[in-house]
mmCIF file of C-alpha atoms in Angstrom:
data_model
loop_
_atom_site.group_PDB
_atom_site.id
_atom_site.type_symbol
_atom_site.label_atom_id
_atom_site.label_comp_id
_atom_site.label_asym_id
_atom_site.label_seq_id
_atom_site.Cartn_x
_atom_site.Cartn_y
_atom_site.Cartn_z
ATOM 1 C CA MET A 14 128.333 50.952 52.265
ATOM 2 C CA THR A 15 130.581 54.009 52.436
ATOM 3 C CA GLU A 16 132.904 54.085 55.440
ATOM 4 C CA LEU A 17 133.581 57.010 57.764
ATOM 5 C CA LEU A 18 137.247 56.815 58.800
ATOM 6 C CA ALA A 19 138.469 58.794 61.814
ATOM 7 C CA PRO A 20 141.909 59.629 63.236
ATOM 8 C CA ALA A 21 143.077 58.178 66.547
ATOM 9 C CA GLY A 22 146.198 59.824 67.912
ATOM 10 C CA ASP A 23 145.837 58.065 71.257
ATOM 11 C CA MET A 24 143.483 55.757 73.162
ATOM 12 C CA ASP A 25 141.187 58.596 74.246
ATOM 13 C CA CYS A 26 140.736 59.723 70.649
ATOM 14 C CA LEU A 27 140.154 56.134 69.522
ATOM 15 C CA GLN A 28 137.391 55.558 72.057
ATOM 16 C CA THR A 29 135.878 58.936 71.220
ATOM 17 C CA ALA A 30 135.884 58.216 67.481
ATOM 18 C CA LEU A 31 134.151 54.888 68.026
ATOM 19 C CA ARG A 32 131.593 56.427 70.397
ATOM 20 C CA PHE A 33 130.704 59.254 68.018
ATOM 21 C CA GLY A 34 130.123 57.114 64.946
ATOM 22 C CA ALA A 35 133.309 56.249 63.056
ATOM 23 C CA ASP A 36 133.190 52.980 61.114
ATOM 24 C CA ALA A 37 136.967 52.621 61.323
ATOM 25 C CA VAL A 38 139.964 54.379 62.832
ATOM 26 C CA TYR A 39 143.518 54.816 61.650
ATOM 27 C CA LEU A 40 146.417 55.077 64.054
ATOM 28 C CA ALA A 41 150.155 54.495 64.294
ATOM 29 C CA GLY A 42 152.803 53.134 66.609
ATOM 30 C CA ARG A 43 155.590 55.221 68.085
ATOM 31 C CA HIS A 44 157.524 54.881 64.808
ATOM 32 C CA PHE A 45 156.844 54.554 61.067
ATOM 33 C CA GLY A 46 153.799 56.885 60.982
ATOM 34 C CA MET A 47 153.589 60.342 59.415
ATOM 35 C CA ARG A 48 152.407 62.022 62.639
ATOM 36 C CA GLY A 49 155.357 61.610 64.975
ATOM 37 C CA GLY A 50 154.078 64.503 67.092
ATOM 38 C CA ALA A 51 150.948 62.616 68.149
ATOM 39 C CA LYS A 52 150.975 60.465 71.290
ATOM 40 C CA ASN A 53 150.424 57.360 69.142
ATOM 41 C CA PHE A 54 150.286 53.795 70.451
ATOM 42 C CA ALA A 55 152.881 51.766 72.305
ATOM 43 C CA SER A 56 153.329 48.119 71.382
ATOM 44 C CA ASP A 57 151.270 46.924 74.335
ATOM 45 C CA GLU A 58 148.447 49.377 73.564
ATOM 46 C CA LEU A 59 147.797 48.202 70.016
ATOM 47 C CA PRO A 60 146.098 44.874 70.910
ATOM 48 C CA LYS A 61 143.745 46.679 73.302
ATOM 49 C CA ALA A 62 142.934 49.285 70.655
ATOM 50 C CA VAL A 63 142.066 46.597 68.114
ATOM 51 C CA GLN A 64 139.992 44.670 70.655
ATOM 52 C CA LEU A 65 137.975 47.783 71.548
ATOM 53 C CA ALA A 66 137.284 48.536 67.899
ATOM 54 C CA HIS A 67 136.381 44.967 66.973
ATOM 55 C CA ALA A 68 134.072 44.671 69.982
ATOM 56 C CA ALA A 69 132.196 47.662 68.575
ATOM 57 C CA GLY A 70 132.119 46.149 65.083
ATOM 58 C CA LYS A 71 134.682 48.686 63.806
ATOM 59 C CA GLN A 72 138.052 48.323 62.065
ATOM 60 C CA VAL A 73 141.602 49.516 62.753
ATOM 61 C CA TYR A 74 144.175 50.546 60.140
ATOM 62 C CA VAL A 75 147.803 51.035 61.208
ATOM 63 C CA ALA A 76 149.870 53.672 59.395
ATOM 64 C CA CYS A 77 153.391 52.656 58.365
ATOM 65 C CA ASN A 78 153.534 55.337 55.709
ATOM 66 C CA ILE A 79 156.803 57.189 56.234
ATOM 67 C CA ILE A 80 159.322 57.213 53.392
ATOM 68 C CA PRO A 81 161.723 54.758 55.054
ATOM 69 C CA HIS A 82 165.500 54.779 55.208
ATOM 70 C CA PRO A 83 167.660 51.643 55.666
ATOM 71 C CA ASP A 84 167.533 51.757 59.469
ATOM 72 C CA ASP A 85 163.733 51.934 59.332
ATOM 73 C CA MET A 86 163.534 48.876 57.128
ATOM 74 C CA ALA A 87 165.713 46.930 59.557
ATOM 75 C CA THR A 88 163.393 47.502 62.514
ATOM 76 C CA LEU A 89 160.046 47.449 60.699
ATOM 77 C CA PRO A 90 159.540 43.630 60.525
ATOM 78 C CA ALA A 91 159.190 43.320 64.304
ATOM 79 C CA TRP A 92 156.458 45.982 64.342
ATOM 80 C CA LEU A 93 154.646 44.342 61.420
ATOM 81 C CA LYS A 94 154.589 41.050 63.313
ATOM 82 C CA GLN A 95 153.002 42.836 66.273
ATOM 83 C CA ILE A 96 150.397 44.393 63.982
ATOM 84 C CA ALA A 97 149.509 40.943 62.673
ATOM 85 C CA GLN A 98 149.373 39.461 66.171
ATOM 86 C CA ALA A 99 147.066 42.272 67.285
ATOM 87 C CA LYS A 100 144.754 41.367 64.368
ATOM 88 C CA ALA A 101 144.674 44.871 62.900
ATOM 89 C CA ASP A 102 142.601 45.068 59.727
ATOM 90 C CA ALA A 103 145.038 46.884 57.440
ATOM 91 C CA VAL A 104 148.443 48.514 57.175
ATOM 92 C CA ILE A 105 148.756 51.866 55.392
ATOM 93 C CA VAL A 106 151.959 52.085 53.326
ATOM 94 C CA SER A 107 153.542 54.528 50.893
ATOM 95 C CA ASP A 108 156.597 52.496 49.896
ATOM 96 C CA LEU A 109 156.782 49.377 47.702
ATOM 97 C CA GLY A 110 159.471 47.858 49.901
ATOM 98 C CA VAL A 111 157.286 48.255 52.970
ATOM 99 C CA MET A 112 154.442 46.702 51.012
ATOM 100 C CA LYS A 113 156.562 43.594 50.394
ATOM 101 C CA LEU A 114 157.545 43.437 54.068
ATOM 102 C CA VAL A 115 153.874 43.572 55.088
ATOM 103 C CA GLN A 116 153.153 40.623 52.822
ATOM 104 C CA LYS A 117 156.046 38.713 54.380
ATOM 105 C CA TYR A 118 155.685 39.561 58.082
ATOM 106 C CA ALA A 119 151.953 40.357 58.347
ATOM 107 C CA PRO A 120 150.348 38.006 55.819
ATOM 108 C CA GLY A 121 146.602 38.261 55.711
ATOM 109 C CA VAL A 122 146.566 41.905 56.830
ATOM 110 C CA ALA A 123 145.087 44.121 54.124
ATOM 111 C CA ILE A 124 147.318 46.716 52.452
ATOM 112 C CA HIS A 125 146.152 50.286 51.923
ATOM 113 C CA ILE A 126 148.259 52.646 49.802
ATOM 114 C CA SER A 127 148.840 55.962 51.570
ATOM 115 C CA THR A 128 148.101 59.347 50.070
ATOM 116 C CA GLN A 129 151.880 59.876 50.405
ATOM 117 C CA ALA A 130 152.246 57.641 47.346
ATOM 118 C CA GLY A 131 150.507 60.331 45.281
ATOM 119 C CA VAL A 132 148.191 58.074 43.263
ATOM 120 C CA THR A 133 146.503 60.245 40.625
ATOM 121 C CA ASN A 134 145.417 57.827 37.893
ATOM 122 C CA ALA A 135 143.729 54.477 37.300
ATOM 123 C CA GLU A 136 146.808 52.820 35.787
ATOM 124 C CA THR A 137 148.822 53.329 38.969
ATOM 125 C CA ALA A 138 145.902 52.224 41.134
ATOM 126 C CA CYS A 139 145.529 49.036 39.077
ATOM 127 C CA ALA A 140 149.264 48.313 39.234
ATOM 128 C CA LEU A 141 149.220 48.623 43.020
ATOM 129 C CA HIS A 142 146.154 46.390 43.174
ATOM 130 C CA GLU A 143 147.998 43.743 41.156
ATOM 131 C CA LEU A 144 150.840 43.963 43.675
ATOM 132 C CA GLY A 145 148.447 43.241 46.532
ATOM 133 C CA ALA A 146 146.781 46.492 47.606
ATOM 134 C CA SER A 147 143.091 46.320 48.495
ATOM 135 C CA ARG A 148 142.640 50.080 48.873
ATOM 136 C CA VAL A 149 144.213 53.265 47.532
ATOM 137 C CA VAL A 150 144.114 56.531 49.454
ATOM 138 C CA LEU A 151 143.994 58.958 46.557
ATOM 139 C CA ALA A 152 146.212 62.011 46.226
ATOM 140 C CA ARG A 153 144.550 65.140 47.579
ATOM 141 C CA GLU A 154 145.273 66.986 44.341
ATOM 142 C CA LEU A 155 142.506 65.192 42.411
ATOM 143 C CA THR A 156 139.215 66.735 41.371
ATOM 144 C CA LEU A 157 135.941 64.880 41.844
ATOM 145 C CA GLU A 158 135.721 64.514 38.062
ATOM 146 C CA GLU A 159 139.132 62.814 38.014
ATOM 147 C CA ILE A 160 138.150 60.546 40.905
ATOM 148 C CA THR A 161 135.061 59.509 38.963
ATOM 149 C CA GLN A 162 137.241 58.632 35.981
ATOM 150 C CA ILE A 163 139.575 56.557 38.154
ATOM 151 C CA ARG A 164 136.649 54.685 39.723
ATOM 152 C CA ALA A 165 135.334 53.798 36.259
ATOM 153 C CA ASN A 166 138.658 52.287 35.207
ATOM 154 C CA ILE A 167 139.675 50.139 38.172
ATOM 155 C CA PRO A 168 138.384 46.783 39.461
ATOM 156 C CA ARG A 169 135.194 46.976 41.530
ATOM 157 C CA GLU A 170 136.896 45.302 44.469
ATOM 158 C CA LEU A 171 139.640 47.943 44.681
ATOM 159 C CA GLU A 172 138.544 50.443 47.315
ATOM 160 C CA LEU A 173 139.095 54.193 47.031
ATOM 161 C CA GLU A 174 139.638 56.420 50.040
ATOM 162 C CA CYS A 175 139.933 60.194 50.065
ATOM 163 C CA PHE A 176 140.351 62.947 52.622
ATOM 164 C CA VAL A 177 137.242 65.012 53.283
ATOM 165 C CA HIS A 178 138.281 67.112 56.259
ATOM 166 C CA GLY A 179 141.322 68.511 58.023
ATOM 167 C CA ALA A 180 144.720 70.083 57.474
ATOM 168 C CA MET A 181 146.291 70.179 54.034
ATOM 169 C CA CYS A 182 149.950 70.398 53.033
ATOM 170 C CA VAL A 183 151.225 72.894 50.484
ATOM 171 C CA SER A 184 153.528 70.202 49.043
ATOM 172 C CA TYR A 185 152.290 67.675 46.512
ATOM 173 C CA SER A 186 150.781 64.754 48.454
ATOM 174 C CA GLY A 187 152.705 65.878 51.517
ATOM 175 C CA ARG A 188 156.179 65.144 50.122
ATOM 176 C CA CYS A 189 158.224 68.047 51.458
ATOM 177 C CA LEU A 190 161.883 68.753 52.277
ATOM 178 C CA LEU A 191 161.384 72.193 53.818
ATOM 179 C CA SER A 192 161.343 70.902 57.399
ATOM 180 C CA ASN A 193 164.496 68.855 56.778
ATOM 181 C CA TYR A 194 166.284 71.852 55.301
ATOM 182 C CA LEU A 195 165.352 74.395 57.961
ATOM 183 C CA THR A 196 165.282 72.280 61.120
ATOM 184 C CA GLY A 197 166.846 68.912 60.336
ATOM 185 C CA ARG A 198 163.580 67.127 61.145
ATOM 186 C CA ASP A 199 162.351 64.735 58.459
ATOM 187 C CA ALA A 200 158.830 65.575 57.321
ATOM 188 C CA ASN A 201 158.669 62.345 55.337
ATOM 189 C CA GLY A 202 159.657 60.447 58.445
ATOM 190 C CA GLY A 203 156.807 61.815 60.539
ATOM 191 C CA ALA A 204 158.667 64.709 62.226
ATOM 192 C CA CYS A 205 157.463 67.732 60.243
ATOM 193 C CA THR A 206 157.829 71.084 62.048
ATOM 194 C CA GLN A 207 155.336 72.713 59.630
ATOM 195 C CA PRO A 208 157.605 75.547 58.436
ATOM 196 C CA CYS A 209 155.026 76.201 55.712
ATOM 197 C CA ARG A 210 152.925 77.763 58.493
ATOM 198 C CA TRP A 211 155.641 80.292 59.423
ATOM 199 C CA GLY A 212 155.683 83.920 58.313
ATOM 200 C CA TYR A 213 158.272 84.824 55.684
ATOM 201 C CA ALA A 214 159.826 88.016 54.311
ATOM 202 C CA LEU A 215 162.557 88.893 51.794
ATOM 203 C CA VAL A 216 166.025 90.066 52.821
ATOM 204 C CA GLU A 217 168.242 91.909 50.308
ATOM 205 C CA GLU A 218 171.835 90.723 50.752
ATOM 206 C CA THR A 219 173.381 94.203 51.079
ATOM 207 C CA ARG A 220 170.829 95.182 53.751
ATOM 208 C CA PRO A 221 170.996 92.415 56.369
ATOM 209 C CA GLY A 222 168.390 92.600 59.118
ATOM 210 C CA ILE A 223 165.955 94.588 56.990
ATOM 211 C CA TYR A 224 162.936 92.418 56.248
ATOM 212 C CA LEU A 225 160.853 93.263 53.207
ATOM 213 C CA PRO A 226 157.297 91.899 53.224
ATOM 214 C CA ILE A 227 156.347 89.994 50.099
ATOM 215 C CA GLU A 228 152.817 91.308 50.535
ATOM 216 C CA GLU A 229 151.614 94.397 52.364
ATOM 217 C CA ASP A 230 150.356 92.903 55.611
ATOM 218 C CA VAL A 231 151.070 93.772 59.229
ATOM 219 C CA ARG A 232 151.595 90.069 60.015
ATOM 220 C CA GLY A 233 154.121 89.479 57.250
ATOM 221 C CA THR A 234 153.190 86.882 54.648
ATOM 222 C CA HIS A 235 152.203 83.252 54.837
ATOM 223 C CA ILE A 236 152.601 82.231 51.213
ATOM 224 C CA MET A 237 152.614 78.492 51.979
ATOM 225 C CA HIS A 238 150.016 78.444 54.770
ATOM 226 C CA ALA A 239 147.315 76.160 53.370
ATOM 227 C CA GLN A 240 143.688 76.373 54.408
ATOM 228 C CA ASP A 241 141.945 73.395 55.983
ATOM 229 C CA LEU A 242 139.753 71.055 53.953
ATOM 230 C CA CYS A 243 136.006 70.768 54.602
ATOM 231 C CA LEU A 244 133.768 68.767 52.247
ATOM 232 C CA ILE A 245 130.825 68.088 54.550
ATOM 233 C CA GLU A 246 128.455 69.899 52.182
ATOM 234 C CA HIS A 247 129.591 67.772 49.255
ATOM 235 C CA ILE A 248 129.241 64.216 50.557
ATOM 236 C CA PRO A 249 126.576 63.359 47.928
ATOM 237 C CA ALA A 250 129.065 64.296 45.203
ATOM 238 C CA LEU A 251 131.755 62.150 46.852
ATOM 239 C CA LEU A 252 129.365 59.216 46.961
ATOM 240 C CA GLY A 253 128.573 59.772 43.304
ATOM 241 C CA ALA A 254 132.284 59.670 42.479
ATOM 242 C CA GLY A 255 132.532 56.178 43.938
ATOM 243 C CA ILE A 256 134.511 56.822 47.114
ATOM 244 C CA THR A 257 134.624 53.841 49.478
ATOM 245 C CA SER A 258 135.962 55.621 52.562
ATOM 246 C CA LEU A 259 135.671 59.238 53.723
ATOM 247 C CA LYS A 260 138.767 60.107 55.735
ATOM 248 C CA ILE A 261 139.072 62.771 58.419
ATOM 249 C CA GLU A 262 142.590 64.112 59.017
ATOM 250 C CA GLY A 263 143.768 64.789 62.562
ATOM 251 C CA ARG A 264 145.904 62.250 64.418
ATOM 252 C CA ALA A 265 147.547 65.158 66.233
ATOM 253 C CA LYS A 266 144.166 66.569 67.294
ATOM 254 C CA ALA A 267 142.476 66.284 70.689
ATOM 255 C CA ALA A 268 139.495 64.065 71.462
ATOM 256 C CA TYR A 269 137.109 67.036 71.411
ATOM 257 C CA TYR A 270 137.986 67.767 67.799
ATOM 258 C CA VAL A 271 137.532 64.101 66.887
ATOM 259 C CA ALA A 272 134.147 63.922 68.618
ATOM 260 C CA VAL A 273 132.652 67.024 67.015
ATOM 261 C CA VAL A 274 133.911 66.412 63.484
ATOM 262 C CA VAL A 275 133.078 62.695 63.465
ATOM 263 C CA ASN A 276 129.612 63.391 64.883
ATOM 264 C CA ALA A 277 128.915 65.957 62.165
ATOM 265 C CA TYR A 278 130.190 63.827 59.285
ATOM 266 C CA ARG A 279 128.345 60.771 60.636
ATOM 267 C CA ALA A 280 125.074 62.687 60.477
ATOM 268 C CA ALA A 281 125.908 64.096 57.036
ATOM 269 C CA LEU A 282 126.865 60.709 55.594
ATOM 270 C CA ASP A 283 123.806 58.939 56.985
ATOM 271 C CA VAL A 284 121.358 61.393 55.444
ATOM 272 C CA ALA A 285 123.306 61.532 52.179
ATOM 273 C CA LEU A 286 122.986 57.755 51.841
ATOM 274 C CA GLN A 287 119.227 58.256 52.136
ATOM 275 C CA GLY A 288 119.220 60.999 49.514
ATOM 276 C CA GLN A 289 118.482 63.750 52.025
ATOM 277 C CA PRO A 290 120.241 67.108 52.578
ATOM 278 C CA VAL A 291 122.801 67.572 55.326
ATOM 279 C CA PRO A 292 121.161 68.984 58.482
ATOM 280 C CA ALA A 293 122.033 72.580 59.274
ATOM 281 C CA TRP A 294 123.463 71.731 62.705
ATOM 282 C CA ALA A 295 125.954 69.285 61.160
ATOM 283 C CA LEU A 296 127.137 71.947 58.714
ATOM 284 C CA ARG A 297 127.821 74.318 61.620
ATOM 285 C CA GLU A 298 129.733 71.901 63.833
ATOM 286 C CA PRO A 299 133.103 71.885 61.980
ATOM 287 C CA TYR A 300 133.264 75.657 62.450
ATOM 288 C CA LEU A 301 133.056 75.331 66.237
ATOM 289 C CA VAL A 302 136.268 73.339 66.704
ATOM 290 C CA SER A 303 139.756 74.755 66.303
ATOM 291 C CA HIS A 304 140.433 75.104 62.573
ATOM 292 C CA ARG A 305 142.027 77.249 59.908
ATOM 293 C CA GLU A 306 139.969 78.885 57.192
ATOM 294 C CA TYR A 307 138.103 76.188 55.276
ATOM 295 C CA CYS A 308 138.111 75.449 51.567
ATOM 296 C CA THR A 309 137.114 72.556 49.300
ATOM 297 C CA GLY A 310 140.690 71.691 48.345
ATOM 298 C CA PHE A 311 140.990 70.483 44.768
ATOM 299 C CA ALA A 312 137.603 68.756 44.624
ATOM 300 C CA PHE A 313 136.238 71.303 42.162
ATOM 301 C CA ALA A 314 139.408 72.927 40.800
ATOM 302 C CA LYS A 315 142.808 71.648 39.731
ATOM 303 C CA PRO A 316 146.022 72.923 41.360
ATOM 304 C CA GLY A 317 146.625 76.495 40.263
ATOM 305 C CA GLU A 318 142.943 77.180 39.547
ATOM 306 C CA ALA A 319 141.898 77.961 43.102
ATOM 307 C CA ALA A 320 143.470 79.872 45.976
ATOM 308 C CA HIS A 321 143.954 77.696 49.058
ATOM 309 C CA ILE A 322 146.346 79.931 51.001
ATOM 310 C CA SER A 323 144.921 81.178 54.280
ATOM 311 C CA GLU A 324 144.973 84.890 55.047
ATOM 312 C CA ILE A 325 144.839 84.058 58.755
ATOM 313 C CA SER A 326 148.036 82.573 60.168
ATOM 314 C CA GLY A 327 146.525 80.970 63.272
ATOM 315 C CA TYR A 328 143.525 78.905 64.269
ATOM 316 C CA ILE A 329 139.903 79.942 64.559
ATOM 317 C CA ARG A 330 138.244 78.614 67.700
ATOM 318 C CA ALA A 331 134.609 79.162 68.640
ATOM 319 C CA SER A 332 134.107 76.687 71.502
ATOM 320 C CA GLU A 333 135.963 74.718 74.153
ATOM 321 C CA PRO A 334 135.150 71.554 76.096
ATOM 322 C CA ILE A 335 134.596 71.890 79.832
ATOM 323 C CA GLY A 336 133.604 68.357 80.768
ATOM 324 C CA ILE A 337 132.810 64.763 79.794
ATOM 325 C CA VAL A 338 129.556 63.321 81.116
ATOM 326 C CA GLN A 339 129.913 60.219 83.284
ATOM 327 C CA ARG A 340 126.279 59.684 84.263
ATOM 328 C CA CYS A 341 122.938 61.389 84.847
ATOM 329 C CA GLU A 342 120.740 60.419 87.778
ATOM 330 C CA ASN A 343 118.183 61.949 90.149
ATOM 331 C CA GLY A 344 118.015 65.187 88.180
ATOM 332 C CA ARG A 345 121.767 65.777 88.200
ATOM 333 C CA CYS A 346 124.503 65.366 85.628
ATOM 334 C CA TYR A 347 127.959 64.205 86.746
ATOM 335 C CA ALA A 348 130.970 65.054 84.608
ATOM 336 C CA VAL A 349 134.777 65.069 84.642
ATOM 337 C CA GLN A 350 136.363 68.480 84.083
ATOM 338 C CA ARG A 351 138.206 69.195 80.822
ATOM 339 C CA GLY A 352 138.163 72.990 81.017
ATOM 340 C CA ARG A 353 137.213 75.637 83.576
ATOM 341 C CA ALA A 354 133.562 76.572 83.871
ATOM 342 C CA PHE A 355 131.601 78.832 86.202
ATOM 343 C CA ALA A 356 128.242 78.455 87.856
ATOM 344 C CA GLY A 357 125.536 79.799 85.562
ATOM 345 C CA ASP A 358 127.550 79.323 82.344
ATOM 346 C CA ALA A 359 125.538 78.626 79.211
ATOM 347 C CA LEU A 360 126.655 75.281 77.769
ATOM 348 C CA GLN A 361 125.959 72.862 74.971
ATOM 349 C CA ALA A 362 125.842 69.103 75.319
ATOM 350 C CA VAL A 363 127.224 67.208 72.315
ATOM 351 C CA ALA A 364 126.013 63.621 72.443
ATOM 352 C CA PRO A 365 126.776 60.910 69.862
ATOM 353 C CA GLY A 366 124.355 60.871 66.965
ATOM 354 C CA GLN A 367 122.465 63.957 68.116
ATOM 355 C CA PRO A 368 122.496 67.694 67.422
ATOM 356 C CA PRO A 369 123.903 69.792 70.287
ATOM 357 C CA VAL A 370 121.517 70.702 73.107
ATOM 358 C CA ASP A 371 121.611 73.985 75.042
ATOM 359 C CA LEU A 372 121.683 73.875 78.843
ATOM 360 C CA GLN A 373 122.905 75.894 81.826
ATOM 361 C CA LEU A 374 125.395 75.094 84.586
ATOM 362 C CA ASN A 375 123.011 75.601 87.502
ATOM 363 C CA ASP A 376 123.520 74.422 91.089
ATOM 364 C CA LEU A 377 127.175 73.548 90.454
ATOM 365 C CA GLN A 378 128.621 71.163 93.070
ATOM 366 C CA ASP A 379 131.821 69.245 93.703
ATOM 367 C CA GLU A 380 132.067 65.489 94.238
ATOM 368 C CA ALA A 381 131.114 65.842 97.900
ATOM 369 C CA GLY A 382 127.997 67.843 97.022
ATOM 370 C CA GLN A 383 129.430 71.180 98.163
ATOM 371 C CA PRO A 384 128.479 74.312 96.174
ATOM 372 C CA LEU A 385 131.016 75.619 93.659
ATOM 373 C CA GLU A 386 131.487 78.963 91.993
ATOM 374 C CA ALA A 387 133.744 77.356 89.380
ATOM 375 C CA THR A 388 135.279 74.004 88.602
ATOM 376 C CA ARG A 389 138.737 73.800 90.154
ATOM 377 C CA HIS A 390 141.074 71.520 88.226
ATOM 378 C CA ALA A 391 141.338 69.015 85.399
ATOM 379 C CA GLU A 392 139.831 65.583 86.033
ATOM 380 C CA MET A 393 137.747 66.713 89.020
ATOM 381 C CA LEU A 394 134.240 65.277 89.194
ATOM 382 C CA PHE A 395 131.518 67.934 89.331
ATOM 383 C CA SER A 396 127.753 67.901 89.025
ATOM 384 C CA PHE A 397 124.955 70.278 88.165
ATOM 385 C CA SER A 398 121.181 70.297 87.950
ATOM 386 C CA CYS A 399 120.017 68.658 84.695
ATOM 387 C CA ASP A 400 116.748 67.040 83.644
ATOM 388 C CA LEU A 401 118.272 65.494 80.493
ATOM 389 C CA ASN A 402 119.417 61.874 80.309
ATOM 390 C CA LEU A 403 122.776 62.526 78.655
ATOM 391 C CA PRO A 404 124.691 59.332 77.745
ATOM 392 C CA PHE A 405 128.184 58.529 78.954
ATOM 393 C CA GLY A 406 130.821 60.367 76.915
ATOM 394 C CA THR A 407 128.639 63.344 76.048
ATOM 395 C CA ILE A 408 130.830 66.432 75.742
ATOM 396 C CA LEU A 409 129.932 69.617 77.569
ATOM 397 C CA ARG A 410 131.231 72.769 75.927
ATOM 398 C CA LYS A 411 130.951 76.519 76.079
#
């Protein structure tokens, strides 16, 4: 069965991913992962995270996929021992030395090869399998045709994972030195400042301070600003290519993003496995969370054959969460505030495994039952009139 793999940048995102249908989550500790800007998991949080996932019948993969320097290698064994003690299901690595350390200090924990390793052919995948890898996260630069060829030339037991949604990097398989050069922060060590998203212009050396746009555009130019990936329409083709795990990018994203995207891809994958088309509501959902312009990456075109540079420098956002449902009883819905809302607002309820449902914020009250014109502050408990039985964790948005 094909796996839906979701990002978990913190405990809230992990619980949300599990609630909204992920089969597995990937996360990282405070070091060694490629998303140093996420909250990530402290040493004492990892066992709880694994326990929560296993109790739900789901798996946890821990990213140790930076390109490590000597100091990293000296401190990594202690973290690997903790991963093993927490009974995590796999470690994601990009470095052969780290792979050997996993085998030494976390024996029995599966090894997944990160997309940072840039695996683009069956020979490399087979070599890594012989060294002990059970899964390869393929390079994002592959077409579906190439993935199909790789699948046909590797052992059946070797799993293939690929990204299907989220941010993309303009550098090959994410290996970039631009952040190091401009800011001194190591992109390959998890501290990327994303300078590829900045606006650039040319300066002629005899005319300092005069910026010449590379393209005629009032915003300057964003020649390295990659679009986001969205393959929700093409899950049947991914299944046909032999992908084992469909991976959603976003360990630096909020729980709302995780909920909406996982919910949509869960619905799309389930119907695709039954040979049915993706429901229209699931196709719409990725466009409602904060995102850049979408594209299909390299799935249908090799690098250089398709334009994946966004003409819009910022994010597109069409909705925002205003609350998380705690319970529904006696014709009222009780929720914890996540964003400001006003009495009478038109809302949507996004519940796990269901299309969004329209409703209205009528008879808004605070925790004491006093009327409200608007919710007051984050984490406050509010209620409103509702005849729906919305499950715990349902997201209210406007």
